[in-house]
PDB file of C-alpha atoms and ligand atoms in Angstrom:
ATOM      1  CA  MET H  15     112.555 108.117 116.468  1.00 52.00           C
ATOM      2  CA  PRO H  16     114.763 109.477 113.723  1.00 47.00           C
ATOM      3  CA  GLY H  17     116.897 106.447 112.952  1.00 49.00           C
ATOM      4  CA  ILE H  18     114.422 103.958 114.338  1.00 55.00           C
ATOM      5  CA  PRO H  19     113.142 102.147 111.326  1.00 59.00           C
ATOM      6  CA  ASN H  20     109.467 101.868 112.095  1.00 91.00           C
ATOM      7  CA  VAL H  21     108.946 105.619 112.807  1.00 97.00           C
ATOM      8  CA  VAL H  22     108.444 108.235 110.141  1.00 97.00           C
ATOM      9  CA  VAL H  23     108.347 111.939 111.227  1.00 98.00           C
ATOM     10  CA  VAL H  24     106.555 114.008 108.639  1.00 98.00           C
ATOM     11  CA  GLU H  25     108.712 117.079 108.441  1.00 97.00           C
ATOM     12  CA  HIS H  26     107.105 118.813 105.538  1.00 97.00           C
ATOM     13  CA  PRO H  27     107.031 122.630 106.234  1.00 98.00           C
ATOM     14  CA  LEU H  28     103.200 122.807 105.812  1.00 98.00           C
ATOM     15  CA  VAL H  29     102.842 120.073 108.349  1.00 98.00           C
ATOM     16  CA  GLN H  30     105.108 121.719 110.873  1.00 98.00           C
ATOM     17  CA  HIS H  31     103.400 125.079 110.366  1.00 98.00           C
ATOM     18  CA  LYS H  32      99.957 123.602 111.009  1.00 98.00           C
ATOM     19  CA  LEU H  33     101.161 121.554 113.974  1.00 98.00           C
ATOM     20  CA  SER H  34     102.458 124.790 115.656  1.00 98.00           C
ATOM     21  CA  LYS H  35      98.993 126.317 115.347  1.00 98.00           C
ATOM     22  CA  LEU H  36      97.479 123.159 116.658  1.00 98.00           C
ATOM     23  CA  ARG H  37      99.611 123.199 119.788  1.00 98.00           C
ATOM     24  CA  ASP H  38      98.896 126.887 120.503  1.00 98.00           C
ATOM     25  CA  GLU H  39      96.538 127.157 123.488  1.00 98.00           C
ATOM     26  CA  ARG H  40      94.743 130.086 121.871  1.00 98.00           C
ATOM     27  CA  THR H  41      93.488 127.864 119.007  1.00 97.00           C
ATOM     28  CA  GLY H  42      89.772 127.170 119.574  1.00 96.00           C
ATOM     29  CA  PRO H  43      87.806 124.052 118.666  1.00 97.00           C
ATOM     30  CA  LYS H  44      86.693 125.065 115.182  1.00 97.00           C
ATOM     31  CA  GLU H  45      90.296 125.822 113.998  1.00 98.00           C
ATOM     32  CA  PHE H  46      91.589 122.896 115.958  1.00 98.00           C
ATOM     33  CA  ARG H  47      89.266 120.522 114.045  1.00 98.00           C
ATOM     34  CA  GLU H  48      90.294 122.071 110.755  1.00 98.00           C
ATOM     35  CA  LEU H  49      93.942 121.656 111.515  1.00 98.00           C
ATOM     36  CA  VAL H  50      93.571 118.036 112.666  1.00 98.00           C
ATOM     37  CA  LYS H  51      91.721 117.244 109.430  1.00 98.00           C
ATOM     38  CA  GLU H  52      94.411 118.915 107.275  1.00 98.00           C
ATOM     39  CA  LEU H  53      97.232 117.324 109.164  1.00 98.00           C
ATOM     40  CA  ALA H  54      95.671 113.882 108.844  1.00 98.00           C
ATOM     41  CA  MET H  55      95.256 114.247 105.137  1.00 98.00           C
ATOM     42  CA  LEU H  56      98.929 115.401 104.732  1.00 98.00           C
ATOM     43  CA  GLU H  57     100.143 112.593 107.000  1.00 98.00           C
ATOM     44  CA  ALA H  58      98.094 109.996 105.091  1.00 98.00           C
ATOM     45  CA  TYR H  59      99.754 111.146 101.906  1.00 96.00           C
ATOM     46  CA  GLU H  60     103.115 110.088 103.423  1.00 96.00           C
ATOM     47  CA  ALA H  61     101.800 106.997 105.112  1.00 97.00           C
ATOM     48  CA  THR H  62     100.550 105.542 101.769  1.00 96.00           C
ATOM     49  CA  ARG H  63     103.592 106.352  99.823  1.00 95.00           C
ATOM     50  CA  ASP H  64     104.468 102.706  99.305  1.00 93.00           C
ATOM     51  CA  PHE H  65     100.967 101.579  98.074  1.00 93.00           C
ATOM     52  CA  GLU H  66     101.387  99.401  94.990  1.00 92.00           C
ATOM     53  CA  LEU H  67     100.484 100.594  91.478  1.00 95.00           C
ATOM     54  CA  GLU H  68      99.491  98.724  88.379  1.00 96.00           C
ATOM     55  CA  GLU H  69      99.719  99.603  84.734  1.00 97.00           C
ATOM     56  CA  VAL H  70      96.521 100.666  82.853  1.00 97.00           C
ATOM     57  CA  THR H  71      95.809 102.327  79.601  1.00 98.00           C
ATOM     58  CA  VAL H  72      93.333 105.225  79.354  1.00 98.00           C
ATOM     59  CA  ARG H  73      92.316 107.216  76.288  1.00 98.00           C
ATOM     60  CA  THR H  74      92.823 110.990  76.785  1.00 98.00           C
ATOM     61  CA  PRO H  75      91.165 113.426  74.346  1.00 98.00           C
ATOM     62  CA  VAL H  76      94.463 113.317  72.441  1.00 98.00           C
ATOM     63  CA  ALA H  77      95.909 109.766  72.490  1.00 98.00           C
ATOM     64  CA  GLU H  78      96.214 106.585  74.531  1.00 98.00           C
ATOM     65  CA  ALA H  79      98.183 106.912  77.692  1.00 98.00           C
ATOM     66  CA  SER H  80      99.987 104.146  79.544  1.00 98.00           C
ATOM     67  CA  THR H  81      99.488 105.180  83.153  1.00 98.00           C
ATOM     68  CA  LYS H  82      99.052 103.784  86.657  1.00 96.00           C
ATOM     69  CA  VAL H  83      96.300 103.243  89.227  1.00 94.00           C
ATOM     70  CA  LEU H  84      96.307 101.842  92.738  1.00 91.00           C
ATOM     71  CA  ALA H  85      96.610  97.996  92.649  1.00 91.00           C
ATOM     72  CA  GLY H  86      93.239  97.306  94.199  1.00 77.00           C
ATOM     73  CA  LYS H  87      94.459  97.915  97.750  1.00 75.00           C
ATOM     74  CA  LYS H  88      91.548  97.986 100.172  1.00 94.00           C
ATOM     75  CA  VAL H  89      91.955 100.349 103.079  1.00 97.00           C
ATOM     76  CA  ALA H  90      90.245 100.696 106.465  1.00 98.00           C
ATOM     77  CA  VAL H  91      90.589 103.836 108.545  1.00 98.00           C
ATOM     78  CA  VAL H  92      90.115 102.991 112.246  1.00 98.00           C
ATOM     79  CA  PRO H  93      89.879 105.957 114.597  1.00 98.00           C
ATOM     80  CA  VAL H  94      90.410 105.441 118.256  1.00 97.00           C
ATOM     81  CA  LEU H  95      87.473 107.338 119.913  1.00 96.00           C
ATOM     82  CA  ARG H  96      87.119 110.062 120.661  1.00 94.00           C
ATOM     83  CA  ALA H  97      89.993 112.087 119.362  1.00 97.00           C
ATOM     84  CA  GLY H  98      90.772 109.873 116.375  1.00 98.00           C
ATOM     85  CA  LEU H  99      87.462 110.904 114.856  1.00 98.00           C
ATOM     86  CA  GLY H 100      88.969 114.231 113.944  1.00 98.00           C
ATOM     87  CA  MET H 101      91.408 112.603 111.613  1.00 98.00           C
ATOM     88  CA  VAL H 102      88.940 110.476 109.576  1.00 98.00           C
ATOM     89  CA  ASP H 103      87.489 112.996 107.192  1.00 98.00           C
ATOM     90  CA  GLY H 104      90.856 114.346 105.949  1.00 98.00           C
ATOM     91  CA  ILE H 105      91.851 110.783 105.123  1.00 98.00           C
ATOM     92  CA  LEU H 106      88.579 109.968 103.474  1.00 98.00           C
ATOM     93  CA  GLU H 107      89.064 112.906 101.183  1.00 97.00           C
ATOM     94  CA  LEU H 108      92.216 111.233  99.947  1.00 96.00           C
ATOM     95  CA  ILE H 109      90.950 107.686  99.972  1.00 96.00           C
ATOM     96  CA  PRO H 110      87.166 107.888  99.470  1.00 95.00           C
ATOM     97  CA  ALA H 111      86.774 104.105  98.973  1.00 94.00           C
ATOM     98  CA  ALA H 112      88.139 103.401 102.452  1.00 97.00           C
ATOM     99  CA  LYS H 113      85.873 101.823 104.978  1.00 98.00           C
ATOM    100  CA  VAL H 114      85.767 103.162 108.530  1.00 98.00           C
ATOM    101  CA  GLY H 115      85.881 101.032 111.673  1.00 98.00           C
ATOM    102  CA  HIS H 116      85.643 102.487 115.239  1.00 98.00           C
ATOM    103  CA  ILE H 117      87.336 101.441 118.502  1.00 97.00           C
ATOM    104  CA  GLY H 118      86.262 103.197 121.655  1.00 96.00           C
ATOM    105  CA  LEU H 119      88.880 103.428 124.275  1.00 90.00           C
ATOM    106  CA  TYR H 120      89.548 105.827 127.087  1.00 86.00           C
ATOM    107  CA  ARG H 121      92.414 106.143 129.403  1.00 80.00           C
ATOM    108  CA  ASP H 122      91.370 105.547 133.019  1.00 87.00           C
ATOM    109  CA  PRO H 123      92.663 108.735 134.789  1.00 82.00           C
ATOM    110  CA  GLU H 124      93.765 106.646 137.828  1.00 86.00           C
ATOM    111  CA  THR H 125      95.440 103.679 136.329  1.00 89.00           C
ATOM    112  CA  LEU H 126      96.215 105.310 132.940  1.00 83.00           C
ATOM    113  CA  LYS H 127      95.216 101.940 131.429  1.00 87.00           C
ATOM    114  CA  PRO H 128      92.925 101.847 128.360  1.00 89.00           C
ATOM    115  CA  VAL H 129      89.356 100.837 128.963  1.00 91.00           C
ATOM    116  CA  GLU H 130      87.500  99.497 125.933  1.00 91.00           C
ATOM    117  CA  TYR H 131      83.802 100.539 125.531  1.00 94.00           C
ATOM    118  CA  TYR H 132      82.878 100.073 121.881  1.00 95.00           C
ATOM    119  CA  SER H 133      84.003  98.540 118.664  1.00 95.00           C
ATOM    120  CA  LYS H 134      82.539  98.144 115.154  1.00 97.00           C
ATOM    121  CA  LEU H 135      84.794  97.184 112.243  1.00 98.00           C
ATOM    122  CA  PRO H 136      84.316  96.329 108.523  1.00 97.00           C
ATOM    123  CA  GLU H 137      83.533  92.609 108.129  1.00 97.00           C
ATOM    124  CA  ASP H 138      86.509  92.101 105.821  1.00 97.00           C
ATOM    125  CA  ILE H 139      88.965  93.962 108.068  1.00 97.00           C
ATOM    126  CA  ALA H 140      91.590  91.044 107.698  1.00 96.00           C
ATOM    127  CA  GLU H 141      91.887  91.763 103.931  1.00 95.00           C
ATOM    128  CA  ARG H 142      92.406  95.481 104.403  1.00 96.00           C
ATOM    129  CA  GLU H 143      95.288  97.727 104.980  1.00 96.00           C
ATOM    130  CA  VAL H 144      94.527  99.353 108.305  1.00 98.00           C
ATOM    131  CA  LEU H 145      95.349 102.857 109.222  1.00 98.00           C
ATOM    132  CA  ILE H 146      94.739 103.405 113.002  1.00 98.00           C
ATOM    133  CA  VAL H 147      94.291 107.097 113.645  1.00 98.00           C
ATOM    134  CA  ASP H 148      94.604 108.885 117.022  1.00 98.00           C
ATOM    135  CA  PRO H 149      96.174 112.338 117.385  1.00 98.00           C
ATOM    136  CA  MET H 150      98.188 111.396 120.578  1.00 98.00           C
ATOM    137  CA  LEU H 151     100.599 108.585 121.366  1.00 98.00           C
ATOM    138  CA  ALA H 152     101.449 109.013 125.004  1.00 97.00           C
ATOM    139  CA  THR H 153     102.148 105.969 127.097  1.00 95.00           C
ATOM    140  CA  GLY H 154     101.117 103.879 124.062  1.00 96.00           C
ATOM    141  CA  GLY H 155      98.549 101.991 126.070  1.00 94.00           C
ATOM    142  CA  SER H 156      95.521 102.918 123.893  1.00 94.00           C
ATOM    143  CA  ALA H 157      97.478 102.265 120.585  1.00 96.00           C
ATOM    144  CA  VAL H 158      98.708  98.874 121.837  1.00 96.00           C
ATOM    145  CA  ALA H 159      95.209  97.880 122.940  1.00 95.00           C
ATOM    146  CA  ALA H 160      93.852  99.042 119.505  1.00 96.00           C
ATOM    147  CA  ILE H 161      96.516  96.990 117.683  1.00 97.00           C
ATOM    148  CA  ASP H 162      95.952  93.852 119.876  1.00 95.00           C
ATOM    149  CA  PHE H 163      92.243  94.092 119.168  1.00 95.00           C
ATOM    150  CA  LEU H 164      92.604  94.487 115.481  1.00 97.00           C
ATOM    151  CA  ARG H 165      95.060  91.605 115.384  1.00 97.00           C
ATOM    152  CA  SER H 166      92.567  89.444 117.348  1.00 95.00           C
ATOM    153  CA  VAL H 167      90.046  89.876 114.588  1.00 96.00           C
ATOM    154  CA  GLY H 168      92.506  89.046 111.796  1.00 97.00           C
ATOM    155  CA  ALA H 169      93.982  92.333 110.776  1.00 97.00           C
ATOM    156  CA  ARG H 170      97.578  91.875 109.731  1.00 95.00           C
ATOM    157  CA  LYS H 171      98.656  94.975 107.779  1.00 95.00           C
ATOM    158  CA  ILE H 172      98.447  97.797 110.287  1.00 97.00           C
ATOM    159  CA  ARG H 173      99.885 101.379 110.237  1.00 98.00           C
ATOM    160  CA  LEU H 174      99.581 103.894 113.152  1.00 98.00           C
ATOM    161  CA  LEU H 175      99.072 107.554 112.242  1.00 98.00           C
ATOM    162  CA  VAL H 176      99.388 110.013 115.111  1.00 98.00           C
ATOM    163  CA  LEU H 177     100.110 113.705 115.235  1.00 98.00           C
ATOM    164  CA  ILE H 178     102.266 113.871 118.264  1.00 98.00           C
ATOM    165  CA  ALA H 179     104.200 110.975 119.845  1.00 98.00           C
ATOM    166  CA  ALA H 180     106.040 110.652 123.195  1.00 98.00           C
ATOM    167  CA  PRO H 181     109.179 108.581 123.267  1.00 97.00           C
ATOM    168  CA  GLU H 182     107.459 106.281 125.784  1.00 97.00           C
ATOM    169  CA  GLY H 183     104.652 105.507 123.359  1.00 97.00           C
ATOM    170  CA  ILE H 184     107.060 104.782 120.533  1.00 97.00           C
ATOM    171  CA  ASP H 185     108.937 102.359 122.814  1.00 96.00           C
ATOM    172  CA  ALA H 186     105.679 100.620 123.678  1.00 96.00           C
ATOM    173  CA  ILE H 187     104.825 100.071 120.129  1.00 97.00           C
ATOM    174  CA  ALA H 188     108.330  98.922 119.196  1.00 95.00           C
ATOM    175  CA  ARG H 189     108.201  96.371 122.048  1.00 94.00           C
ATOM    176  CA  CYS H 190     104.798  94.884 121.184  1.00 92.00           C
ATOM    177  CA  CYS H 191     104.413  95.434 117.506  1.00 93.00           C
ATOM    178  CA  GLU H 192     107.700  96.154 115.727  1.00 91.00           C
ATOM    179  CA  ASP H 193     105.966  95.413 112.368  1.00 94.00           C
ATOM    180  CA  VAL H 194     103.610  98.356 112.801  1.00 97.00           C
ATOM    181  CA  PRO H 195     105.104 101.591 111.357  1.00 97.00           C
ATOM    182  CA  ILE H 196     104.275 104.798 113.147  1.00 98.00           C
ATOM    183  CA  PHE H 197     103.771 108.034 111.265  1.00 98.00           C
ATOM    184  CA  THR H 198     103.854 111.155 113.409  1.00 98.00           C
ATOM    185  CA  CYS H 199     104.313 114.946 112.802  1.00 98.00           C
ATOM    186  CA  ALA H 200     106.524 115.316 115.964  1.00 98.00           C
ATOM    187  CA  ILE H 201     108.286 113.366 118.657  1.00 98.00           C
ATOM    188  CA  ASP H 202     107.924 115.402 121.851  1.00 98.00           C
ATOM    189  CA  ASP H 203     110.210 115.442 124.967  1.00 98.00           C
ATOM    190  CA  ARG H 204     108.445 113.348 127.567  1.00 97.00           C
ATOM    191  CA  LEU H 205     105.313 112.598 129.589  1.00 98.00           C
ATOM    192  CA  ASN H 206     104.417 114.561 132.682  1.00 97.00           C
ATOM    193  CA  GLU H 207     103.146 113.087 135.977  1.00 95.00           C
ATOM    194  CA  HIS H 208      99.553 112.714 134.500  1.00 93.00           C
ATOM    195  CA  ALA H 209     100.988 111.015 131.438  1.00 94.00           C
ATOM    196  CA  TYR H 210     100.310 114.026 129.222  1.00 97.00           C
ATOM    197  CA  ILE H 211     102.726 114.719 126.457  1.00 98.00           C
ATOM    198  CA  VAL H 212     105.119 117.634 127.111  1.00 98.00           C
ATOM    199  CA  PRO H 213     104.883 120.018 125.390  1.00 98.00           C
ATOM    200  CA  GLY H 214     102.150 118.281 123.448  1.00 98.00           C
ATOM    201  CA  LEU H 215      98.855 120.030 122.955  1.00 98.00           C
ATOM    202  CA  GLY H 216      96.829 119.230 126.008  1.00 98.00           C
ATOM    203  CA  ASP H 217      93.767 116.889 125.831  1.00 97.00           C
ATOM    204  CA  ALA H 218      93.136 116.278 122.186  1.00 98.00           C
ATOM    205  CA  GLY H 219      89.572 115.093 122.677  1.00 96.00           C
ATOM    206  CA  ASP H 220      88.633 118.122 124.790  1.00 97.00           C
ATOM    207  CA  ARG H 221      90.199 120.467 122.366  1.00 98.00           C
ATOM    208  CA  LEU H 222      88.411 118.905 119.409  1.00 98.00           C
ATOM    209  CA  PHE H 223      85.024 118.776 121.006  1.00 96.00           C
ATOM    210  CA  GLY H 224      85.134 121.673 123.354  1.00 94.00           C
ATOM    211  CA  THR H 225      84.764 119.581 126.458  1.00 94.00           C
ATOM    212  CA  GLU H 226      86.814 119.826 129.659  1.00 80.00           C
TER     213      GLU H 226
HETATM  214  C1  PRP G   5      93.671 110.163 124.373  1.00 79.62           C
HETATM  215  C2  PRP G   5      94.251 110.055 122.996  1.00 79.62           C
HETATM  216  C3  PRP G   5      94.720 108.633 123.013  1.00 79.62           C
HETATM  217  C4  PRP G   5      95.167 108.357 124.372  1.00 79.62           C
HETATM  218  C5  PRP G   5      96.687 108.420 124.376  1.00 79.62           C
HETATM  219  O1  PRP G   5      92.513 109.636 124.568  1.00 79.62           O
HETATM  220  O2  PRP G   5      93.319 110.376 121.998  1.00 79.62           O
HETATM  221  O3  PRP G   5      93.632 107.677 122.653  1.00 79.62           O
HETATM  222  O4  PRP G   5      94.667 109.437 125.158  1.00 79.62           O
HETATM  223  O5  PRP G   5      97.189 108.063 125.606  1.00 79.62           O
HETATM  224  P1  PRP G   5      98.009 106.711 125.878  1.00 79.62           P
HETATM  225  O6  PRP G   5      99.003 106.664 124.691  1.00 79.62           O
HETATM  226  O7  PRP G   5      98.630 106.965 127.164  1.00 79.62           O
HETATM  227  O8  PRP G   5      97.057 105.591 125.868  1.00 79.62           O
HETATM  228  P2  PRP G   5      91.595 109.784 125.861  1.00 79.62           P
HETATM  229  O9  PRP G   5      91.884 108.511 126.694  1.00 79.62           O
HETATM  230  O10 PRP G   5      91.880 111.063 126.516  1.00 79.62           O
HETATM  231  O11 PRP G   5      90.124 109.660 125.431  1.00 79.62           O
HETATM  232  P3  PRP G   5      89.267 110.692 124.527  1.00 79.62           P
HETATM  233  O12 PRP G   5      89.769 110.700 123.210  1.00 79.62           O
HETATM  234  O13 PRP G   5      87.877 110.091 124.546  1.00 79.62           O
HETATM  235  O14 PRP G   5      89.252 112.051 125.235  1.00 79.62           O
HETATM  236  N1  URA G   6      95.928 112.203 125.676  1.00 79.62           N
HETATM  237  C1  URA G   6      95.834 113.503 125.187  1.00 79.62           C
HETATM  238  O1  URA G   6      94.756 113.880 124.718  1.00 79.62           O
HETATM  239  N2  URA G   6      96.945 114.280 125.398  1.00 79.62           N
HETATM  240  C2  URA G   6      98.048 113.862 125.933  1.00 79.62           C
HETATM  241  O2  URA G   6      99.004 114.654 126.130  1.00 79.62           O
HETATM  242  C3  URA G   6      98.169 112.507 126.344  1.00 79.62           C
HETATM  243  C4  URA G   6      97.048 111.682 126.223  1.00 79.62           C
END
């Protein structure tokens, strides 16, 4: 939350404009997918702000330039299926050398607990800066399970990128993983009785893929 050190709310006007369109119930799957992709790219720009640079020299058509490149940081983008898939392409446009891992989790509608059904990660995940991506941080159960799993296979440098967070989800991450920074475009009011974010945007997976 504003003032809580591990949460960054991306307040850029373009982000807030696109987020409003994303929330709108009249936005159909095609536009929804485009907006998720664009928001993910803009958010990744913020979330990588502290990546290290090193000095290099390149020759321009005019002269030698002392300039900077990324200091060999290796990145893995890890979407939480399904809805996290919508955020991958936007980030890969910014960081084309990133590898992509997948974690399949769904939230059991009765218990609201995450159920894992699939995972496939880059072999060298432990050496990579990991960006977990999932549009929604509601109870936080799915994100905590994804972080626990990634830690169990050696990942140490983990950032969580969501589009909308509930206070409950932020608390859950702060309790289990205070070293994991959260990037979000908004912090909403609360969860409803079905643990949906209010006002939120509804079911992100269904809106992305046109399912119900
Ligand atoms: C959604 C969302 C998150 C999770 C958030 O996935 O994409 O993964 O819910 O809720 P939580 O913070 O309470 O765990 P969902 O379980 O609906 O699966 P789907 O993406 O396959 O539709
Ligand atoms: N998952 C979603 O897709 N939306 C919510 O509001 C909460 C969990």
